[in-house]
PDB file of N, CA and C in Angstrom:
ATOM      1  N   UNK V 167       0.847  -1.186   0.000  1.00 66.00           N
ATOM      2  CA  UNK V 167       0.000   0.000   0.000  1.00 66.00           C
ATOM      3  C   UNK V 167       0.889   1.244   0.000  1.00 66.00           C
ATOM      4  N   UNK V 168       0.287   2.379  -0.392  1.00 87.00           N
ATOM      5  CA  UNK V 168       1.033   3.827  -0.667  1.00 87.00           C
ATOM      6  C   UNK V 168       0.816   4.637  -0.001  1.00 87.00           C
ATOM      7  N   UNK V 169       0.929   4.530   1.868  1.00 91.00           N
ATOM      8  CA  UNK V 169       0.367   4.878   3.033  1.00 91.00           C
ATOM      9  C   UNK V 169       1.505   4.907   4.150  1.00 91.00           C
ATOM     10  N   UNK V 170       1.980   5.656   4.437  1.00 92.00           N
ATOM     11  CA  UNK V 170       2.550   5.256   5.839  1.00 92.00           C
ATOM     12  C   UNK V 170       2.168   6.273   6.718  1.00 92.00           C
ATOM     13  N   UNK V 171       1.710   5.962   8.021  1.00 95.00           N
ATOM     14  CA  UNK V 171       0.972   6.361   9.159  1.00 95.00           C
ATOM     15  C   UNK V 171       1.841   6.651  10.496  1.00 95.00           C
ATOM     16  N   UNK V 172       1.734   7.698  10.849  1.00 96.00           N
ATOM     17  CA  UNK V 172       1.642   7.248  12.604  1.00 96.00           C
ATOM     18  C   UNK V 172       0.344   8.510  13.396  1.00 96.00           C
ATOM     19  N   UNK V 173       0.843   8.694  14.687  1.00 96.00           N
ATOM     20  CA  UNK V 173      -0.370   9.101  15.313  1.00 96.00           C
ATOM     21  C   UNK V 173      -0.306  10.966  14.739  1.00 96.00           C
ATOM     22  N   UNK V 174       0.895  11.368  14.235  1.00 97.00           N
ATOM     23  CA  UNK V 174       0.896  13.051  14.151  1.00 97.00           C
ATOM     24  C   UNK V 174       0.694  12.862  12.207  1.00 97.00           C
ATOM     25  N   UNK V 175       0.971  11.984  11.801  1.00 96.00           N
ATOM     26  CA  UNK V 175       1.107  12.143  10.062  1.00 96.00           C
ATOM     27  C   UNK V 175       0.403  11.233   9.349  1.00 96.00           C
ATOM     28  N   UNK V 176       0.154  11.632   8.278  1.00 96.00           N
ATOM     29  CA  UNK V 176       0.118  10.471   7.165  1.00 96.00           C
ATOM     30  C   UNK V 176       0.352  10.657   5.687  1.00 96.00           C
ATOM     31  N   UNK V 177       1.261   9.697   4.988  1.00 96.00           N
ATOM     32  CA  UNK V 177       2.102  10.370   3.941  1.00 96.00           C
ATOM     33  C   UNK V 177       1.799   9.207   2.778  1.00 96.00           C
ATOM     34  N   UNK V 178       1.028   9.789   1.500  1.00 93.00           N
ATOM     35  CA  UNK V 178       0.389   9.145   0.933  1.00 93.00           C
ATOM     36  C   UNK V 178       1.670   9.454  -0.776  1.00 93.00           C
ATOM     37  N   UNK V 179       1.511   8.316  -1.482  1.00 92.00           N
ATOM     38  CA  UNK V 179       1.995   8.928  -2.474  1.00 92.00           C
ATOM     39  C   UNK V 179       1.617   7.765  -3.758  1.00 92.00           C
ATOM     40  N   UNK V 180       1.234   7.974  -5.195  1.00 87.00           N
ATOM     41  CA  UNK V 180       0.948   7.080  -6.210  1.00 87.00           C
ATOM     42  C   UNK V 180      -0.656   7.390  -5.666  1.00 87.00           C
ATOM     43  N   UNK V 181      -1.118   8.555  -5.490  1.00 85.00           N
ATOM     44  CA  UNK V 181      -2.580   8.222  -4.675  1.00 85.00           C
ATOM     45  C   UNK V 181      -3.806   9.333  -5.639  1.00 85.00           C
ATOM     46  N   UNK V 182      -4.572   9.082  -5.948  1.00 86.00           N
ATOM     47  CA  UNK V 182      -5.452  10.132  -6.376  1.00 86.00           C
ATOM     48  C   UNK V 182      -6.032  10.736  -5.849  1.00 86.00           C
ATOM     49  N   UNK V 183      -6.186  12.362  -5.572  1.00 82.00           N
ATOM     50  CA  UNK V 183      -6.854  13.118  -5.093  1.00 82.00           C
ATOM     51  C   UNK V 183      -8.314  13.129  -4.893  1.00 82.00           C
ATOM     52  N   UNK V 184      -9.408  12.742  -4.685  1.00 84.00           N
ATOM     53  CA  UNK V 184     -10.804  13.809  -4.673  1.00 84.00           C
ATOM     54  C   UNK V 184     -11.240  14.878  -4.640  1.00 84.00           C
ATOM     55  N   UNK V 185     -11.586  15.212  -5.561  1.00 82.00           N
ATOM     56  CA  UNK V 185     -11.853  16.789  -5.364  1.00 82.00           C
ATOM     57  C   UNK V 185     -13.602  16.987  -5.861  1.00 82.00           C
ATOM     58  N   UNK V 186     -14.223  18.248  -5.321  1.00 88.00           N
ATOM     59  CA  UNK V 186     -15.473  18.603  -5.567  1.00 88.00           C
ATOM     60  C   UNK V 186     -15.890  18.681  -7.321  1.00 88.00           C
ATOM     61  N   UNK V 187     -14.638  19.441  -7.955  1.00 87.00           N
ATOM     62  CA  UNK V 187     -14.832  19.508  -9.601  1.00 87.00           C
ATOM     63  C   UNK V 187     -13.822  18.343  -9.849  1.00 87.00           C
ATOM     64  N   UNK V 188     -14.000  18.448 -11.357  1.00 86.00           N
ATOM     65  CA  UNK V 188     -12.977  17.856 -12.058  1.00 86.00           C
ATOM     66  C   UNK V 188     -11.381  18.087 -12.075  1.00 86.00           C
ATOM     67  N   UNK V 189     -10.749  18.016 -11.522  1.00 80.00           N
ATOM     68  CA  UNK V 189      -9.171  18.026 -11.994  1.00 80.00           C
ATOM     69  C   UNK V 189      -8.378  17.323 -13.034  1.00 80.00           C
ATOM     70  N   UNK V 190      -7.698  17.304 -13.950  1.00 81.00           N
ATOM     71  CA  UNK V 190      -7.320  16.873 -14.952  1.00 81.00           C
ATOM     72  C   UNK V 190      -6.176  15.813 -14.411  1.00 81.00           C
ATOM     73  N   UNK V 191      -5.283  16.439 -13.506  1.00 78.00           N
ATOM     74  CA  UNK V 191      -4.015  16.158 -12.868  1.00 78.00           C
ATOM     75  C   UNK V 191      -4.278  15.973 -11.166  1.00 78.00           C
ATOM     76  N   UNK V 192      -4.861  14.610 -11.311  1.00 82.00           N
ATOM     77  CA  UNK V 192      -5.156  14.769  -9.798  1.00 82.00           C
ATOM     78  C   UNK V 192      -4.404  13.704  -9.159  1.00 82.00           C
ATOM     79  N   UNK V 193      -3.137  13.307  -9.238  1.00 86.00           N
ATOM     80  CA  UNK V 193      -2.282  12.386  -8.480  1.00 86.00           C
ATOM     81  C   UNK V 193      -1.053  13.229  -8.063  1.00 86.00           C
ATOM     82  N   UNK V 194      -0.928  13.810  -6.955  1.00 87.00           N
ATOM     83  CA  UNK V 194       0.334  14.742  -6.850  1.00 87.00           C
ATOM     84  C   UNK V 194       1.454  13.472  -6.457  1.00 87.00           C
ATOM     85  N   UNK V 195       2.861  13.683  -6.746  1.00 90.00           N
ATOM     86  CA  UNK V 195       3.845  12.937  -5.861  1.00 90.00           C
ATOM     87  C   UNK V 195       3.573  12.587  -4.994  1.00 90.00           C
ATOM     88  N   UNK V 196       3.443  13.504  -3.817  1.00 93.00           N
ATOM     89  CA  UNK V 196       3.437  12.556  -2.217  1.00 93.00           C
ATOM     90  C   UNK V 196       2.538  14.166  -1.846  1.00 93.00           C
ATOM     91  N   UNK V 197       1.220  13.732  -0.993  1.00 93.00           N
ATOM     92  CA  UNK V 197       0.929  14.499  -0.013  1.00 93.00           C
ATOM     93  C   UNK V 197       0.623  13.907   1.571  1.00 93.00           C
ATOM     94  N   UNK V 198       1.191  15.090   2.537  1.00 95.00           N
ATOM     95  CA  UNK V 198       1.534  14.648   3.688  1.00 95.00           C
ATOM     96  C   UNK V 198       0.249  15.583   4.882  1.00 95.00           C
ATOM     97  N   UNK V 199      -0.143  14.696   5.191  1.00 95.00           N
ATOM     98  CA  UNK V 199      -1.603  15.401   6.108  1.00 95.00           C
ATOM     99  C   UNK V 199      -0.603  15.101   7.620  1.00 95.00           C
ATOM    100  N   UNK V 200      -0.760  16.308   8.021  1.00 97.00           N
ATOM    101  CA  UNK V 200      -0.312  16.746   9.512  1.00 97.00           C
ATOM    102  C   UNK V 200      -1.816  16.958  10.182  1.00 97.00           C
ATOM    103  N   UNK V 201      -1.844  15.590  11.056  1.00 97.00           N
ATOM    104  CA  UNK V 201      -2.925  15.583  11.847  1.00 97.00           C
ATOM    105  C   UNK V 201      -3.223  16.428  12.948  1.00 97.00           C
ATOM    106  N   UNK V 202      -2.134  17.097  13.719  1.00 96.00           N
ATOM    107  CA  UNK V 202      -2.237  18.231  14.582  1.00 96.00           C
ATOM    108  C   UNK V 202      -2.888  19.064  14.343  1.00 96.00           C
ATOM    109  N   UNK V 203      -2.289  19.873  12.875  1.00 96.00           N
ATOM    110  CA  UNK V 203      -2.046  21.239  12.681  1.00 96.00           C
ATOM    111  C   UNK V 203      -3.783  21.062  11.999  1.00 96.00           C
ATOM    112  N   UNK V 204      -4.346  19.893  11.512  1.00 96.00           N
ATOM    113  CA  UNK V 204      -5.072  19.284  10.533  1.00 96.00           C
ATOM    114  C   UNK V 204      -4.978  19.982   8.554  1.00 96.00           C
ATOM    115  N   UNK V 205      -3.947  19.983   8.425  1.00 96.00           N
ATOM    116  CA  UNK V 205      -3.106  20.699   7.630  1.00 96.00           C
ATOM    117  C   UNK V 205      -2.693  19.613   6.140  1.00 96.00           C
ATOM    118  N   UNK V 206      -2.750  19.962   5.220  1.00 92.00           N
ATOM    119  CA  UNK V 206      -2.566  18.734   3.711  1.00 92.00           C
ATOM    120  C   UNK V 206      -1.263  20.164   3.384  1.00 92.00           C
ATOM    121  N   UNK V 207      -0.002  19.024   3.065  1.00 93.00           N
ATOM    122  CA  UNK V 207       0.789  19.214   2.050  1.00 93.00           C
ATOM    123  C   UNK V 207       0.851  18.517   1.035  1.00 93.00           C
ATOM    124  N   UNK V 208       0.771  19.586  -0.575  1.00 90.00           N
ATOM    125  CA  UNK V 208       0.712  18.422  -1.628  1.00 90.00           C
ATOM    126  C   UNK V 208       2.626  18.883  -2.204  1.00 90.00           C
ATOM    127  N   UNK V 209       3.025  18.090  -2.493  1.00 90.00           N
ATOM    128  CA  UNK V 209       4.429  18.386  -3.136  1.00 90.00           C
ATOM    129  C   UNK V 209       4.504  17.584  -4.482  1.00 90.00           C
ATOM    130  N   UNK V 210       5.015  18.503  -5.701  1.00 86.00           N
ATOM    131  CA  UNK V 210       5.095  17.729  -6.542  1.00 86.00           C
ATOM    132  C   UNK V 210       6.471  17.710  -6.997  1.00 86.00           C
ATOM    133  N   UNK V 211       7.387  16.792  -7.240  1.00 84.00           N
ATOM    134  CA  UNK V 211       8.577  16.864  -7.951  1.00 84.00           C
ATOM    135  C   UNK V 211       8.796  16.448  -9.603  1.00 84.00           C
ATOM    136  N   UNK V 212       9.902  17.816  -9.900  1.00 75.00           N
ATOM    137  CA  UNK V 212       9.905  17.748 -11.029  1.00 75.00           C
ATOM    138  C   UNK V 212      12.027  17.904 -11.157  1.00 75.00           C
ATOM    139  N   UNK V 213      11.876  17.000 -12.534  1.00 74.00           N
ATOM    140  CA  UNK V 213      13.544  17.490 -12.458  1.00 74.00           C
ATOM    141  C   UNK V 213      13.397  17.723 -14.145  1.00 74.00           C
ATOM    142  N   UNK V 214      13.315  18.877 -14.529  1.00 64.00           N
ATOM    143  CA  UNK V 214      13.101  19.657 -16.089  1.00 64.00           C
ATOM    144  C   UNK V 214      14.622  19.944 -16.298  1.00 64.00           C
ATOM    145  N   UNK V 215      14.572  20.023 -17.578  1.00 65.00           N
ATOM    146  CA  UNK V 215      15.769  20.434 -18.047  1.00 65.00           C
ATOM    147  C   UNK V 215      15.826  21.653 -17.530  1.00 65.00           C
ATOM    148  N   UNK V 216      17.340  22.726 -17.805  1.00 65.00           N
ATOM    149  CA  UNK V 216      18.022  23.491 -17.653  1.00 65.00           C
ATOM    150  C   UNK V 216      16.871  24.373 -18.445  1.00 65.00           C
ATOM    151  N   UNK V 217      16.438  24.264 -19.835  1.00 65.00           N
ATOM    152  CA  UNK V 217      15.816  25.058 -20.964  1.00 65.00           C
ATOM    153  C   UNK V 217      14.441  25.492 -20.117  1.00 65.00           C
ATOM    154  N   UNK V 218      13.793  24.617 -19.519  1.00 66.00           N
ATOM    155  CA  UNK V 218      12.598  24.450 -19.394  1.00 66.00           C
ATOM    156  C   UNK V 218      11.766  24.519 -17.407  1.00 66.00           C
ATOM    157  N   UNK V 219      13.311  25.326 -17.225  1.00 68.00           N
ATOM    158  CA  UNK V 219      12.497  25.420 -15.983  1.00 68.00           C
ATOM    159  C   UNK V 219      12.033  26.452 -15.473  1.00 68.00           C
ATOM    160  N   UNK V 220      12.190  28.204 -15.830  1.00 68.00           N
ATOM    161  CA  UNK V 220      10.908  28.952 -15.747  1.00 68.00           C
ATOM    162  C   UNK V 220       9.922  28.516 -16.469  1.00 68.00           C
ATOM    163  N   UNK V 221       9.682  27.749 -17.731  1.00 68.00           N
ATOM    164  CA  UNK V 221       8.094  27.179 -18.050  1.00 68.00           C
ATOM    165  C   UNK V 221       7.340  26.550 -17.341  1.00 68.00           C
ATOM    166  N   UNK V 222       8.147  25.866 -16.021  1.00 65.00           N
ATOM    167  CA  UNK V 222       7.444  24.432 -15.764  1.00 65.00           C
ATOM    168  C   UNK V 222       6.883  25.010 -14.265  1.00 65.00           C
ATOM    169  N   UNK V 223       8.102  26.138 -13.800  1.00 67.00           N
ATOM    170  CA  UNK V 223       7.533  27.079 -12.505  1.00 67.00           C
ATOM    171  C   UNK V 223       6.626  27.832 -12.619  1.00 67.00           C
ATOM    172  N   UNK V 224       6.087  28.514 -13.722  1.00 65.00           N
ATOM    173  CA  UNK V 224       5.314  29.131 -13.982  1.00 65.00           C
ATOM    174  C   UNK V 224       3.737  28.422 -14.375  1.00 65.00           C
ATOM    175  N   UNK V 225       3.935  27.196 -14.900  1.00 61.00           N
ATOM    176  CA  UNK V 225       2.713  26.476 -15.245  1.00 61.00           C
ATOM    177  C   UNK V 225       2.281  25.700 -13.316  1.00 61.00           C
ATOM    178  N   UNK V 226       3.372  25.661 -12.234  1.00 61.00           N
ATOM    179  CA  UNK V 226       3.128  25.062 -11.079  1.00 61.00           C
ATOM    180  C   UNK V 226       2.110  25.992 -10.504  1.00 61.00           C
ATOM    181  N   UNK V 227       2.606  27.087 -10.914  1.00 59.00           N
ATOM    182  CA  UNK V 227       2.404  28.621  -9.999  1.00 59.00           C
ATOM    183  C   UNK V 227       0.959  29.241 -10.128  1.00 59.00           C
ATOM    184  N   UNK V 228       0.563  28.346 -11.350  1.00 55.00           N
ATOM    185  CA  UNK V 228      -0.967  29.124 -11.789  1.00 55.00           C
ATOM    186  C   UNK V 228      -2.210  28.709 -10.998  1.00 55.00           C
ATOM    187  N   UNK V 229      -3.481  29.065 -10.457  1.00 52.00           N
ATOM    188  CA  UNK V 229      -3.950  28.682 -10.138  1.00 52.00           C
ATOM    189  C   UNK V 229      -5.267  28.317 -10.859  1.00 52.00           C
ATOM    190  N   UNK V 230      -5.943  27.736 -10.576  1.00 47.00           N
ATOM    191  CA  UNK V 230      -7.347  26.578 -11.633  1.00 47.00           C
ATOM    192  C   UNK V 230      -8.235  27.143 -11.249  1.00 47.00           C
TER     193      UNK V 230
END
């Protein structure tokens, strides 16, 4: 499974999102839910070429 747990975290990754609308791109890398704070980090990694990485920061940066 693509889950690891304890009592403050849980860190999911290969996982599909739910969301209310449609998302096109809804599997981020790894997101990490901080059960305290009750708080979702989504992180996505990318390793772009040298050419292509203000394009790829700028397409992260936009919002839907």
């Amino acid at each position: 499974m693509n889950v690891l747990e304890n009592d403050k975290f849980k860190v999911l990754w290969n996982f599909s999102i739910l969301s209310e609308r449609r998302i096109e791109h809804n599997k981020p890398d790894i997101v990490v839910l901080d059960k305290n704070q009750r708080m979702c980090h989504i992180i996505n990694v990318a390793c772009p070429f040298d050419t292509t990485i203000k394009k790829n920061e700028q397409g992260q940066n936009t919002k839907h």
